[in-house]
């Protein structure tokens, strides 16, 4: 798969999740069995704004040539998926979130592996 295609897919996923968390955090996180307080709603919306922003960044650079800036964005994405994937794994295995958490863990593994691939394996 071309890097531009991968970044487009990653951008769309981040934008969709970001919009869901920004505009309907209770319903969106309810799919994972979470009930939110007013503070949780605020944090959910904040995470949604961050995801939406990450999606916009990935969308903008999807056709960019290889550069230090592009590598920084790829490393940032890899860090996001390693960290949030680990958090989702712990939350799922400890019962904080329901079995749907495995889908989130899987998504982080796939996207994280993709970012690692374009950083370390596939050179331009």
mmCIF file of C-alpha atoms in Angstrom:
data_model
loop_
_atom_site.group_PDB
_atom_site.id
_atom_site.type_symbol
_atom_site.label_atom_id
_atom_site.label_comp_id
_atom_site.label_asym_id
_atom_site.label_seq_id
_atom_site.Cartn_x
_atom_site.Cartn_y
_atom_site.Cartn_z
ATOM 1 C CA UNK A 1 0.000 0.000 0.000
ATOM 2 C CA UNK A 2 1.266 3.460 -0.797
ATOM 3 C CA UNK A 3 2.085 5.710 2.148
ATOM 4 C CA UNK A 4 -0.405 8.289 0.869
ATOM 5 C CA UNK A 5 -3.201 5.706 0.924
ATOM 6 C CA UNK A 6 -2.291 4.607 4.433
ATOM 7 C CA UNK A 7 -2.226 8.210 5.689
ATOM 8 C CA UNK A 8 -5.598 8.846 4.047
ATOM 9 C CA UNK A 9 -7.102 5.841 5.846
ATOM 10 C CA UNK A 10 -5.501 6.861 9.159
ATOM 11 C CA UNK A 11 -6.783 10.417 8.685
ATOM 12 C CA UNK A 12 -10.350 9.302 7.996
ATOM 13 C CA UNK A 13 -10.381 6.977 11.009
ATOM 14 C CA UNK A 14 -9.067 9.727 13.305
ATOM 15 C CA UNK A 15 -11.548 12.256 11.899
ATOM 16 C CA UNK A 16 -14.519 9.900 12.341
ATOM 17 C CA UNK A 17 -13.538 8.929 15.890
ATOM 18 C CA UNK A 18 -12.758 12.567 16.668
ATOM 19 C CA UNK A 19 -16.141 13.780 15.461
ATOM 20 C CA UNK A 20 -17.903 11.043 17.438
ATOM 21 C CA UNK A 21 -16.091 11.906 20.649
ATOM 22 C CA UNK A 22 -16.365 15.658 20.133
ATOM 23 C CA UNK A 23 -20.085 15.827 19.406
ATOM 24 C CA UNK A 24 -21.521 12.777 21.195
ATOM 25 C CA UNK A 25 -19.041 11.507 23.771
ATOM 26 C CA UNK A 26 -21.654 9.746 25.940
ATOM 27 C CA UNK A 27 -23.067 7.734 23.068
ATOM 28 C CA UNK A 28 -19.688 7.081 21.483
ATOM 29 C CA UNK A 29 -17.963 5.895 24.651
ATOM 30 C CA UNK A 30 -21.127 4.108 25.734
ATOM 31 C CA UNK A 31 -20.330 1.526 23.034
ATOM 32 C CA UNK A 32 -17.414 0.482 25.240
ATOM 33 C CA UNK A 33 -19.640 0.244 28.304
ATOM 34 C CA UNK A 34 -18.540 3.553 29.798
ATOM 35 C CA UNK A 35 -20.824 5.961 31.642
ATOM 36 C CA UNK A 36 -19.524 9.520 31.752
ATOM 37 C CA UNK A 37 -19.806 12.200 34.393
ATOM 38 C CA UNK A 38 -19.724 15.856 33.361
ATOM 39 C CA UNK A 39 -15.924 15.743 33.738
ATOM 40 C CA UNK A 40 -15.795 12.616 31.585
ATOM 41 C CA UNK A 41 -17.860 14.339 28.902
ATOM 42 C CA UNK A 42 -15.424 17.252 28.930
ATOM 43 C CA UNK A 43 -12.413 14.919 28.661
ATOM 44 C CA UNK A 44 -14.125 12.886 25.934
ATOM 45 C CA UNK A 45 -14.698 16.046 23.921
ATOM 46 C CA UNK A 46 -11.090 17.115 24.495
ATOM 47 C CA UNK A 47 -9.851 13.754 23.200
ATOM 48 C CA UNK A 48 -12.245 14.127 20.268
ATOM 49 C CA UNK A 49 -10.739 17.506 19.415
ATOM 50 C CA UNK A 50 -7.246 16.006 19.566
ATOM 51 C CA UNK A 51 -8.228 13.072 17.339
ATOM 52 C CA UNK A 52 -9.903 15.395 14.856
ATOM 53 C CA UNK A 53 -6.742 17.518 14.768
ATOM 54 C CA UNK A 54 -4.537 14.454 14.265
ATOM 55 C CA UNK A 55 -6.782 13.403 11.393
ATOM 56 C CA UNK A 56 -6.456 16.823 9.777
ATOM 57 C CA UNK A 57 -2.657 16.681 10.114
ATOM 58 C CA UNK A 58 -2.558 13.219 8.527
ATOM 59 C CA UNK A 59 -4.874 14.367 5.740
ATOM 60 C CA UNK A 60 -2.705 17.380 4.946
ATOM 61 C CA UNK A 61 0.561 15.389 4.785
ATOM 62 C CA UNK A 62 -0.824 12.357 2.977
ATOM 63 C CA UNK A 63 0.846 13.367 -0.313
ATOM 64 C CA UNK A 64 3.896 15.106 1.170
ATOM 65 C CA UNK A 65 7.371 14.110 0.019
ATOM 66 C CA UNK A 66 9.751 12.459 2.441
ATOM 67 C CA UNK A 67 11.085 15.018 4.929
ATOM 68 C CA UNK A 68 12.077 15.525 8.550
ATOM 69 C CA UNK A 69 8.647 17.052 9.214
ATOM 70 C CA UNK A 70 6.837 14.055 7.731
ATOM 71 C CA UNK A 71 8.962 11.686 9.818
ATOM 72 C CA UNK A 72 8.071 13.693 12.932
ATOM 73 C CA UNK A 73 4.385 13.268 12.117
ATOM 74 C CA UNK A 74 4.829 9.532 11.525
ATOM 75 C CA UNK A 75 6.700 9.175 14.848
ATOM 76 C CA UNK A 76 3.973 11.136 16.619
ATOM 77 C CA UNK A 77 1.307 8.852 15.181
ATOM 78 C CA UNK A 78 3.297 5.783 16.183
ATOM 79 C CA UNK A 79 3.559 7.114 19.741
ATOM 80 C CA UNK A 80 -0.191 7.796 19.855
ATOM 81 C CA UNK A 81 -1.023 4.245 18.816
ATOM 82 C CA UNK A 82 1.551 2.609 21.076
ATOM 83 C CA UNK A 83 0.393 4.573 24.118
ATOM 84 C CA UNK A 84 -3.364 4.493 23.558
ATOM 85 C CA UNK A 85 -3.208 0.877 22.420
ATOM 86 C CA UNK A 86 -1.468 -0.024 25.682
ATOM 87 C CA UNK A 87 -4.040 1.926 27.698
ATOM 88 C CA UNK A 88 -6.899 0.255 25.816
ATOM 89 C CA UNK A 89 -5.318 -3.154 26.387
ATOM 90 C CA UNK A 90 -5.118 -2.585 30.152
ATOM 91 C CA UNK A 91 -8.656 -1.168 30.271
ATOM 92 C CA UNK A 92 -10.039 -4.137 28.340
ATOM 93 C CA UNK A 93 -8.214 -6.835 30.287
ATOM 94 C CA UNK A 94 -9.124 -5.257 33.630
ATOM 95 C CA UNK A 95 -12.805 -4.900 32.743
ATOM 96 C CA UNK A 96 -12.893 -1.090 32.695
ATOM 97 C CA UNK A 97 -14.227 -1.257 29.145
ATOM 98 C CA UNK A 98 -16.239 -4.091 27.643
ATOM 99 C CA UNK A 99 -15.262 -6.627 24.987
ATOM 100 C CA UNK A 100 -15.522 -3.895 22.321
ATOM 101 C CA UNK A 101 -12.174 -2.712 23.676
ATOM 102 C CA UNK A 102 -10.490 -5.501 21.715
ATOM 103 C CA UNK A 103 -11.563 -3.746 18.521
ATOM 104 C CA UNK A 104 -9.835 -0.572 19.693
ATOM 105 C CA UNK A 105 -6.717 -2.523 20.664
ATOM 106 C CA UNK A 106 -6.690 -4.201 17.238
ATOM 107 C CA UNK A 107 -7.096 -0.873 15.463
ATOM 108 C CA UNK A 108 -4.133 0.565 17.381
ATOM 109 C CA UNK A 109 -2.007 -2.491 16.559
ATOM 110 C CA UNK A 110 -2.800 -2.258 12.839
ATOM 111 C CA UNK A 111 -2.303 1.502 12.599
ATOM 112 C CA UNK A 112 0.783 1.434 14.829
ATOM 113 C CA UNK A 113 2.287 -1.328 12.692
ATOM 114 C CA UNK A 114 1.557 0.740 9.590
ATOM 115 C CA UNK A 115 3.297 3.815 10.965
ATOM 116 C CA UNK A 116 6.252 1.675 12.078
ATOM 117 C CA UNK A 117 6.411 0.130 8.600
ATOM 118 C CA UNK A 118 6.612 3.500 6.860
ATOM 119 C CA UNK A 119 9.214 4.703 9.363
ATOM 120 C CA UNK A 120 11.530 1.699 9.621
ATOM 121 C CA UNK A 121 10.914 -0.745 6.771
ATOM 122 C CA UNK A 122 9.733 1.013 3.639
ATOM 123 C CA UNK A 123 12.106 3.727 2.615
ATOM 124 C CA UNK A 124 11.231 6.179 -0.171
#
